[in-house]
């Protein structure tokens, strides 16, 4: 892990950060197949980027791989996991227990990576009191109180656009470090909080274009 | 629309294509606020890119905007919609009627943009025969037959990894033009079909990194 820590004081460009989970997922797949090493060219071919791009990306956090040998899969996967904060426990709250909220809550691979849902909130009285992801769904009225008395890293927004700004503000004012938003709007990152938007419909539009043009 | 059609024979880089839905969403928001024009600088500031990037992106498909005036919001939104194939009817089938499938099926804004779910398939006998998105859920055993006798543009995969490759192959062999996959694996684009993967967990990992570093 020493190689990585050496350069962690240099900020990593967001474009690089967004590729790290792709590398991580792919390397994890290789580990499952018990593949121990891979050349940057093979890695590049599989991921549809250039070998030089991969070398440049990895160079941001240390020197990995050797000419003629390639990368040690396990070492690289562990370094990337470390940089991404995977397996370093993160507490989350989920706001919105609709179909999307349920899909997120039941996605067990998050838990395996150290992301835990500590509480679920909704404003639908039919849902409040029922159980999701081992949590009894609470009324949204208790969200602020919960945030005040618990150390929450990530707030998940799986609610319609209309209410998302109010809840995002509540997250921000009560010490939540990051918002993972599925509300189809851009919530701007503010001073004290980081926002990651998942725009599902944008990928459908990209697909729509590619169907017509390819 | 003439400006756009002029250059449509030049292929547009995928990076540009992926930014178009962002511009589209933002311009649609401006139209709702009845804003008629915007400068590339304002557009850039709001979207967190550079004005030069926006000008370069738009230049791929014609000349829009004038120095000192900016862009006509409605014109630009319409051109982008046209290029993305929005409002040009696309028939879809949904495979997987779990929570994620339900969330996708109930997302009404797709329909408004011309994306219609024609049929829903699942392998769970408790779900087959129930109704989702105005479709009676069919057994997956009838998928191939349905694809053969209907003109389907997009196949949506909202199922676990294990079965996704088989279904993707069935899509490909039966004339489906594009796959919109939520299965957390990389399905490679093959010769006859375009694949757009939505990797939800990657955005959580990016958020995890940003929480630690910002």
Short mmCIF file of C-alpha atoms in Angstrom, two decimals:
data_model
loop_
_atom_site.label_atom_id
_atom_site.label_comp_id
_atom_site.label_asym_id
_atom_site.label_seq_id
_atom_site.Cartn_x
_atom_site.Cartn_y
_atom_site.Cartn_z
CA UNK A 1 0.00 0.00 0.00
CA UNK A 2 3.08 2.21 0.47
CA UNK A 3 3.29 3.18 -3.19
CA UNK A 4 -0.17 4.64 -3.09
CA UNK A 5 0.12 6.63 0.10
CA UNK A 6 3.20 8.41 -1.19
CA UNK A 7 1.30 10.55 -3.64
CA UNK A 8 -2.11 10.86 -1.94
CA UNK A 9 -1.50 14.54 -1.12
CA UNK A 10 -1.81 15.45 -4.82
CA UNK A 11 -5.46 15.91 -5.77
CA UNK A 12 -6.67 13.41 -8.36
CA UNK A 13 -8.69 14.88 -11.28
CA UNK A 14 -12.40 13.93 -11.21
CA UNK A 15 -12.16 12.25 -14.62
CA UNK A 16 -9.59 9.87 -13.20
CA UNK A 17 -11.65 9.29 -10.05
CA UNK A 18 -14.64 8.32 -12.19
CA UNK A 19 -12.56 5.69 -14.00
CA UNK A 20 -11.24 4.14 -10.77
CA UNK A 21 -14.53 2.30 -9.99
CA UNK A 22 -14.40 0.83 -13.51
CA UNK A 23 -10.89 -0.46 -12.93
CA UNK A 24 -11.94 -1.70 -9.50
CA UNK A 25 -14.91 -3.64 -10.85
CA UNK A 26 -12.87 -5.16 -13.62
CA UNK A 27 -9.94 -6.13 -11.36
CA UNK A 28 -12.38 -7.70 -8.87
CA UNK A 29 -13.72 -9.78 -11.75
CA UNK A 30 -10.18 -10.93 -12.61
CA UNK A 31 -9.57 -11.88 -8.96
CA UNK A 32 -12.68 -14.05 -8.98
CA UNK A 33 -11.21 -15.83 -12.00
CA UNK A 34 -7.92 -16.17 -10.06
CA UNK A 35 -5.98 -14.16 -12.64
CA UNK A 36 -2.89 -12.79 -10.90
CA UNK A 37 -1.48 -10.32 -13.38
CA UNK A 38 -2.51 -8.34 -16.42
CA UNK A 39 -0.68 -6.07 -18.87
CA UNK A 40 -1.83 -2.46 -19.27
CA UNK A 41 -2.55 -3.31 -22.93
CA UNK A 42 -4.90 -6.19 -21.99
CA UNK A 43 -6.56 -4.04 -19.33
CA UNK A 44 -6.96 -1.26 -21.92
CA UNK A 45 -8.40 -3.61 -24.56
CA UNK A 46 -10.99 -5.01 -22.15
CA UNK A 47 -12.05 -1.59 -20.92
CA UNK A 48 -12.05 0.18 -24.26
CA UNK A 49 -9.49 2.84 -23.30
CA UNK A 50 -5.83 3.22 -24.27
CA UNK A 51 -2.94 1.63 -22.37
CA UNK A 52 -1.39 5.07 -22.04
CA UNK A 53 -4.60 6.39 -20.41
CA UNK A 54 -4.47 3.62 -17.82
CA UNK A 55 -0.78 4.25 -17.09
CA UNK A 56 -1.44 7.99 -16.74
CA UNK A 57 -4.44 7.39 -14.46
CA UNK A 58 -2.55 5.03 -12.17
CA UNK A 59 0.49 7.27 -12.14
CA UNK A 60 -1.54 9.79 -10.13
CA UNK A 61 -1.23 7.62 -7.07
CA UNK A 62 2.01 5.76 -7.40
CA UNK A 63 4.03 3.57 -9.68
CA UNK A 64 2.47 0.24 -10.47
CA UNK A 65 3.22 -2.36 -13.05
CA UNK A 66 6.49 -3.19 -14.66
CA UNK A 67 7.38 -3.27 -18.33
CA UNK A 68 7.09 -6.84 -19.55
CA UNK A 69 5.27 -7.97 -16.42
CA UNK A 70 2.17 -5.81 -16.17
CA UNK A 71 0.12 -5.21 -13.02
CA UNK A 72 -0.37 -7.47 -10.03
CA UNK A 73 -4.16 -7.71 -10.01
CA UNK A 74 -4.66 -8.09 -6.25
CA UNK A 75 -2.24 -5.28 -5.35
CA UNK A 76 -3.82 -2.87 -7.79
CA UNK A 77 -7.36 -3.78 -6.72
CA UNK A 78 -6.47 -3.20 -3.06
CA UNK A 79 -4.84 0.16 -3.75
CA UNK A 80 -7.84 1.36 -5.75
CA UNK A 81 -10.23 0.11 -3.05
CA UNK A 82 -8.19 2.04 -0.49
CA UNK A 83 -8.24 5.25 -2.51
CA UNK A 84 -11.99 4.97 -3.13
CA UNK A 85 -12.68 4.33 0.55
CA UNK A 86 -14.19 0.92 -0.12
CA UNK A 87 -14.34 -1.31 2.98
CA UNK A 88 -13.97 1.77 5.19
CA UNK A 89 -17.36 1.85 6.89
CA UNK A 90 -19.75 4.55 5.68
CA UNK A 91 -23.11 5.15 7.34
CA UNK A 92 -25.96 6.12 5.05
CA UNK A 93 -29.60 7.15 5.38
CA UNK A 94 -32.08 6.49 2.59
CA UNK A 95 -34.84 9.01 1.97
CA UNK A 96 -37.56 7.54 -0.24
CA UNK A 97 -38.83 3.96 0.06
CA UNK A 98 -40.47 3.73 -3.36
CA UNK A 99 -39.43 1.22 -6.01
CA UNK A 100 -36.08 2.89 -6.61
CA UNK A 101 -35.38 3.23 -2.87
CA UNK A 102 -36.24 -0.43 -2.40
CA UNK A 103 -33.95 -1.44 -5.27
CA UNK A 104 -31.07 0.52 -3.71
CA UNK A 105 -31.74 -0.78 -0.21
CA UNK A 106 -31.78 -4.40 -1.38
CA UNK A 107 -28.58 -4.15 -3.36
CA UNK A 108 -26.44 -6.28 -1.09
CA UNK A 109 -23.11 -5.55 -2.78
CA UNK A 110 -23.04 -2.07 -1.20
CA UNK A 111 -23.00 -3.61 2.26
CA UNK A 112 -20.18 -5.91 1.22
CA UNK A 113 -18.17 -2.81 0.28
CA UNK A 114 -18.77 -1.14 3.64
CA UNK A 115 -21.78 1.06 2.81
CA UNK A 116 -24.46 0.58 5.47
CA UNK A 117 -28.00 1.94 5.48
CA UNK A 118 -28.65 3.01 9.08
CA UNK A 119 -32.19 4.35 8.60
CA UNK A 120 -34.89 4.74 5.96
CA UNK A 121 -37.35 7.65 5.79
CA UNK A 122 -40.51 8.24 3.77
CA UNK A 123 -43.55 10.51 3.95
CA UNK A 124 -46.06 7.80 3.00
CA UNK A 125 -47.96 6.60 6.08
CA UNK A 126 -48.59 3.26 4.37
CA UNK A 127 -44.84 2.66 4.27
CA UNK A 128 -43.87 4.08 7.67
CA UNK A 129 -43.40 1.26 10.18
CA UNK A 130 -42.78 -1.41 7.53
CA UNK A 131 -39.30 -2.89 7.20
CA UNK A 132 -36.74 -2.24 4.45
CA UNK A 133 -33.05 -3.19 4.54
CA UNK A 134 -33.49 -4.31 8.17
CA UNK A 135 -34.73 -0.82 9.07
CA UNK A 136 -38.22 0.08 10.23
CA UNK A 137 -39.16 2.94 7.88
CA UNK A 138 -39.45 6.19 9.81
CA UNK A 139 -41.50 9.31 9.09
CA UNK A 140 -39.55 12.01 7.28
CA UNK A 141 -40.51 14.26 10.23
CA UNK A 142 -37.83 12.49 12.27
CA UNK A 143 -35.03 12.87 9.71
CA UNK A 144 -33.48 16.01 11.16
CA UNK A 145 -33.48 14.62 14.71
CA UNK A 146 -31.89 11.41 13.44
CA UNK A 147 -29.16 13.27 11.56
CA UNK A 148 -28.36 15.34 14.64
CA UNK A 149 -27.84 12.34 16.87
CA UNK A 150 -26.10 10.01 14.40
CA UNK A 151 -22.91 10.31 12.44
CA UNK A 152 -24.08 9.95 8.84
CA UNK A 153 -21.65 10.02 5.93
CA UNK A 154 -24.03 9.71 2.98
CA UNK A 155 -27.63 10.75 2.41
CA UNK A 156 -29.41 8.93 -0.41
CA UNK A 157 -32.15 10.85 -2.23
CA UNK A 158 -34.61 8.51 -3.93
CA UNK A 159 -37.55 10.90 -4.00
CA UNK A 160 -39.30 13.12 -6.57
CA UNK A 161 -37.68 16.37 -7.62
CA UNK A 162 -40.10 18.58 -5.68
CA UNK A 163 -38.85 17.64 -2.21
CA UNK A 164 -35.25 16.95 -3.03
CA UNK A 165 -33.92 20.46 -2.43
CA UNK A 166 -35.40 20.67 1.08
CA UNK A 167 -34.00 17.30 2.07
CA UNK A 168 -30.63 18.09 0.50
CA UNK A 169 -30.48 21.26 2.61
CA UNK A 170 -31.35 19.26 5.72
CA UNK A 171 -28.52 16.85 4.95
CA UNK A 172 -26.12 19.72 4.48
CA UNK A 173 -27.08 21.53 7.69
CA UNK A 174 -26.77 18.41 9.79
CA UNK A 175 -23.30 17.20 9.01
CA UNK A 176 -23.91 14.72 6.20
CA UNK A 177 -20.75 14.61 4.10
CA UNK A 178 -22.16 13.53 0.74
CA UNK A 179 -25.45 13.25 -1.13
CA UNK A 180 -26.13 10.41 -3.55
CA UNK A 181 -29.03 11.75 -5.54
CA UNK A 182 -31.38 9.90 -7.88
CA UNK A 183 -33.72 12.88 -8.12
CA UNK A 184 -33.57 13.91 -11.78
CA UNK A 185 -32.24 17.40 -11.12
CA UNK A 186 -28.80 18.87 -10.63
CA UNK A 187 -28.25 19.54 -6.99
CA UNK A 188 -25.24 21.77 -6.81
CA UNK A 189 -22.37 20.82 -4.58
CA UNK A 190 -22.28 23.36 -1.79
CA UNK A 191 -19.45 24.38 0.41
CA UNK A 192 -19.85 21.71 3.06
CA UNK A 193 -21.19 18.78 1.12
CA UNK A 194 -20.36 16.72 -1.95
CA UNK A 195 -23.13 15.71 -4.36
CA UNK A 196 -23.08 12.81 -6.79
CA UNK A 197 -26.07 12.72 -9.14
CA UNK A 198 -27.23 9.59 -10.91
CA UNK A 199 -29.01 10.70 -14.07
CA UNK A 200 -30.58 7.48 -15.26
CA UNK A 201 -32.44 9.08 -18.15
CA UNK A 202 -29.26 10.53 -19.65
CA UNK A 203 -27.97 7.06 -20.41
CA UNK A 204 -31.23 6.25 -22.20
CA UNK A 205 -30.80 9.34 -24.37
CA UNK A 206 -27.20 8.39 -25.16
CA UNK A 207 -28.43 4.93 -26.16
CA UNK A 208 -31.14 6.51 -28.29
CA UNK A 209 -28.51 8.51 -30.18
CA UNK A 210 -26.23 5.51 -30.64
CA UNK A 211 -29.06 3.33 -32.01
CA UNK A 212 -29.68 5.88 -34.72
CA UNK A 213 -26.10 6.61 -35.64
CA UNK A 214 -24.19 3.33 -35.38
CA UNK B 1 -33.35 22.43 -37.87
CA UNK B 2 -31.39 22.98 -41.09
CA UNK B 3 -28.15 23.88 -39.36
CA UNK B 4 -28.10 20.56 -37.57
CA UNK B 5 -28.85 18.37 -40.57
CA UNK B 6 -25.91 19.86 -42.48
CA UNK B 7 -23.28 18.16 -40.41
CA UNK B 8 -25.06 14.99 -39.33
CA UNK B 9 -22.93 12.85 -41.65
CA UNK B 10 -19.85 13.47 -39.50
CA UNK B 11 -19.75 11.04 -36.56
CA UNK B 12 -19.99 12.76 -33.19
CA UNK B 13 -17.47 11.58 -30.52
CA UNK B 14 -19.07 9.59 -27.69
CA UNK B 15 -17.84 12.08 -25.10
CA UNK B 16 -19.83 14.81 -26.84
CA UNK B 17 -22.87 12.55 -27.16
CA UNK B 18 -22.79 11.92 -23.42
CA UNK B 19 -22.85 15.65 -22.72
CA UNK B 20 -25.81 16.32 -25.02
CA UNK B 21 -28.40 14.89 -22.58
CA UNK B 22 -26.97 17.20 -19.91
CA UNK B 23 -27.42 20.22 -22.20
CA UNK B 24 -30.88 18.95 -23.15
CA UNK B 25 -32.00 18.61 -19.53
CA UNK B 26 -30.65 22.03 -18.64
CA UNK B 27 -32.16 23.78 -21.68
CA UNK B 28 -35.53 22.12 -20.97
CA UNK B 29 -35.33 23.59 -17.48
CA UNK B 30 -34.67 27.06 -18.94
CA UNK B 31 -37.67 26.70 -21.27
CA UNK B 32 -39.91 25.90 -18.31
CA UNK B 33 -38.70 29.16 -16.76
CA UNK B 34 -39.46 30.89 -20.09
CA UNK B 35 -35.85 31.96 -20.56
CA UNK B 36 -35.34 32.57 -24.28
CA UNK B 37 -31.61 32.94 -24.65
CA UNK B 38 -28.41 32.15 -22.79
CA UNK B 39 -24.74 32.91 -23.39
CA UNK B 40 -22.26 30.05 -23.70
CA UNK B 41 -20.53 31.47 -20.62
CA UNK B 42 -23.71 31.30 -18.52
CA UNK B 43 -24.45 27.82 -19.84
CA UNK B 44 -20.87 26.80 -19.00
CA UNK B 45 -21.03 28.27 -15.48
CA UNK B 46 -24.26 26.45 -14.68
CA UNK B 47 -23.03 23.13 -16.02
CA UNK B 48 -19.52 23.29 -14.61
CA UNK B 49 -17.74 23.03 -17.98
CA UNK B 50 -15.90 25.69 -20.01
CA UNK B 51 -17.60 27.93 -22.57
CA UNK B 52 -15.09 26.73 -25.13
CA UNK B 53 -16.07 23.10 -24.45
CA UNK B 54 -19.72 23.93 -25.11
CA UNK B 55 -18.88 25.79 -28.33
CA UNK B 56 -16.72 22.89 -29.51
CA UNK B 57 -19.40 20.33 -28.64
CA UNK B 58 -22.14 22.22 -30.48
CA UNK B 59 -19.88 22.89 -33.43
CA UNK B 60 -20.02 19.17 -34.23
CA UNK B 61 -23.52 19.57 -35.52
CA UNK B 62 -23.82 23.07 -36.87
CA UNK B 63 -23.27 26.68 -35.97
CA UNK B 64 -25.40 27.98 -33.15
CA UNK B 65 -25.25 31.07 -31.09
CA UNK B 66 -23.90 34.45 -32.02
CA UNK B 67 -21.22 36.51 -30.31
CA UNK B 68 -22.91 38.99 -28.00
CA UNK B 69 -26.27 37.27 -28.26
CA UNK B 70 -25.73 33.68 -27.13
CA UNK B 71 -27.96 30.73 -27.89
CA UNK B 72 -31.67 30.66 -28.57
CA UNK B 73 -32.78 28.21 -25.88
CA UNK B 74 -35.73 26.69 -27.77
CA UNK B 75 -33.83 26.26 -31.03
CA UNK B 76 -30.86 24.60 -29.34
CA UNK B 77 -33.09 22.34 -27.24
CA UNK B 78 -34.96 21.20 -30.35
CA UNK B 79 -31.80 20.49 -32.31
CA UNK B 80 -30.33 18.46 -29.45
CA UNK B 81 -33.62 16.55 -29.04
CA UNK B 82 -33.55 15.79 -32.77
CA UNK B 83 -29.95 14.54 -32.66
CA UNK B 84 -30.64 12.38 -29.60
CA UNK B 85 -33.77 10.92 -31.20
CA UNK B 86 -36.01 12.24 -28.44
CA UNK B 87 -39.72 12.36 -29.43
CA UNK B 88 -39.02 9.85 -32.22
CA UNK B 89 -40.94 6.83 -31.00
CA UNK B 90 -38.83 3.97 -29.63
CA UNK B 91 -40.39 0.65 -28.60
CA UNK B 92 -38.86 -1.04 -25.57
CA UNK B 93 -39.26 -4.28 -23.67
CA UNK B 94 -38.40 -4.54 -20.00
CA UNK B 95 -36.90 -7.76 -18.68
CA UNK B 96 -37.08 -7.89 -14.89
CA UNK B 97 -40.04 -6.66 -12.85
CA UNK B 98 -38.28 -6.36 -9.50
CA UNK B 99 -37.93 -3.07 -7.63
CA UNK B 100 -35.56 -1.57 -10.17
CA UNK B 101 -37.71 -2.71 -13.11
CA UNK B 102 -40.77 -1.21 -11.41
CA UNK B 103 -38.95 2.07 -10.82
CA UNK B 104 -37.95 2.26 -14.49
CA UNK B 105 -41.41 1.27 -15.72
CA UNK B 106 -43.10 3.90 -13.61
CA UNK B 107 -40.79 6.71 -14.64
CA UNK B 108 -43.27 8.66 -16.72
CA UNK B 109 -40.81 11.13 -18.23
CA UNK B 110 -39.48 8.43 -20.57
CA UNK B 111 -42.91 8.08 -22.18
CA UNK B 112 -43.09 11.84 -22.61
CA UNK B 113 -39.83 11.67 -24.56
CA UNK B 114 -41.11 8.95 -26.90
CA UNK B 115 -39.77 5.83 -25.13
CA UNK B 116 -42.58 3.28 -24.77
CA UNK B 117 -42.50 -0.01 -22.86
CA UNK B 118 -44.39 -2.49 -25.05
CA UNK B 119 -44.02 -5.57 -22.86
CA UNK B 120 -42.58 -6.67 -19.52
CA UNK B 121 -41.07 -10.10 -18.83
CA UNK B 122 -40.06 -11.89 -15.65
CA UNK B 123 -39.32 -15.44 -14.52
CA UNK B 124 -41.14 -15.14 -11.17
CA UNK B 125 -44.52 -16.87 -11.33
CA UNK B 126 -45.83 -14.58 -8.57
CA UNK B 127 -45.26 -11.58 -10.86
CA UNK B 128 -46.38 -13.09 -14.18
CA UNK B 129 -49.92 -11.97 -14.98
CA UNK B 130 -49.79 -8.89 -12.75
CA UNK B 131 -49.74 -5.46 -14.36
CA UNK B 132 -46.80 -3.06 -14.65
CA UNK B 133 -46.63 0.04 -16.87
CA UNK B 134 -50.00 -0.94 -18.42
CA UNK B 135 -48.50 -4.30 -19.46
CA UNK B 136 -49.51 -7.70 -18.13
CA UNK B 137 -46.18 -9.22 -17.10
CA UNK B 138 -45.32 -12.17 -19.33
CA UNK B 139 -43.20 -15.22 -18.67
CA UNK B 140 -39.62 -14.89 -19.89
CA UNK B 141 -40.32 -18.05 -21.93
CA UNK B 142 -42.29 -15.89 -24.37
CA UNK B 143 -39.60 -13.22 -24.82
CA UNK B 144 -38.04 -14.66 -27.96
CA UNK B 145 -41.42 -15.13 -29.65
CA UNK B 146 -42.39 -11.57 -28.75
CA UNK B 147 -39.15 -10.13 -30.13
CA UNK B 148 -39.63 -12.04 -33.39
CA UNK B 149 -43.08 -10.67 -34.01
CA UNK B 150 -42.61 -7.10 -32.78
CA UNK B 151 -40.28 -4.35 -33.84
CA UNK B 152 -38.33 -3.56 -30.67
CA UNK B 153 -35.71 -0.82 -30.54
CA UNK B 154 -34.50 -1.14 -26.97
CA UNK B 155 -34.25 -4.05 -24.55
CA UNK B 156 -34.02 -3.08 -20.88
CA UNK B 157 -32.13 -5.47 -18.59
CA UNK B 158 -33.16 -5.05 -14.95
CA UNK B 159 -32.18 -8.53 -13.80
CA UNK B 160 -29.32 -10.14 -11.86
CA UNK B 161 -25.97 -10.64 -13.54
CA UNK B 162 -26.36 -14.41 -13.93
CA UNK B 163 -29.07 -14.29 -16.57
CA UNK B 164 -28.14 -11.06 -18.28
CA UNK B 165 -25.79 -12.55 -20.89
CA UNK B 166 -28.40 -15.05 -22.14
CA UNK B 167 -31.07 -12.37 -22.44
CA UNK B 168 -28.64 -9.93 -24.09
CA UNK B 169 -27.86 -12.60 -26.69
CA UNK B 170 -31.58 -13.15 -27.28
CA UNK B 171 -32.02 -9.39 -27.82
CA UNK B 172 -29.14 -9.35 -30.25
CA UNK B 173 -30.32 -12.34 -32.28
CA UNK B 174 -33.83 -11.01 -32.62
CA UNK B 175 -33.32 -7.58 -34.06
CA UNK B 176 -33.23 -5.40 -30.94
CA UNK B 177 -31.08 -2.35 -31.74
CA UNK B 178 -29.87 -1.39 -28.29
CA UNK B 179 -29.59 -2.76 -24.76
CA UNK B 180 -30.04 -0.55 -21.73
CA UNK B 181 -28.47 -2.63 -18.99
CA UNK B 182 -28.73 -2.19 -15.23
CA UNK B 183 -27.09 -5.55 -14.62
CA UNK B 184 -23.85 -4.68 -12.84
CA UNK B 185 -21.56 -6.20 -15.45
CA UNK B 186 -20.05 -4.95 -18.66
CA UNK B 187 -21.95 -6.36 -21.58
CA UNK B 188 -19.78 -5.74 -24.58
CA UNK B 189 -21.27 -4.02 -27.58
CA UNK B 190 -21.40 -6.61 -30.34
CA UNK B 191 -21.51 -6.13 -34.04
CA UNK B 192 -25.28 -5.75 -34.39
CA UNK B 193 -26.30 -4.11 -31.17
CA UNK B 194 -25.41 -1.10 -29.05
CA UNK B 195 -25.12 -1.47 -25.27
CA UNK B 196 -25.44 1.26 -22.69
CA UNK B 197 -24.63 0.17 -19.15
CA UNK B 198 -25.86 1.99 -16.07
CA UNK B 199 -23.37 1.26 -13.31
CA UNK B 200 -25.15 2.63 -10.26
CA UNK B 201 -22.54 1.46 -7.79
CA UNK B 202 -19.74 3.31 -9.57
CA UNK B 203 -21.28 6.65 -8.67
CA UNK B 204 -21.42 5.58 -5.02
CA UNK B 205 -17.71 4.76 -5.14
CA UNK B 206 -16.95 8.13 -6.75
CA UNK B 207 -18.94 9.81 -3.96
CA UNK B 208 -17.04 7.77 -1.39
CA UNK B 209 -13.74 9.06 -2.79
CA UNK B 210 -14.92 12.65 -2.91
CA UNK B 211 -16.16 12.58 0.70
CA UNK B 212 -12.70 11.60 1.86
CA UNK B 213 -10.70 13.96 -0.28
CA UNK B 214 -12.66 17.22 -0.51
#
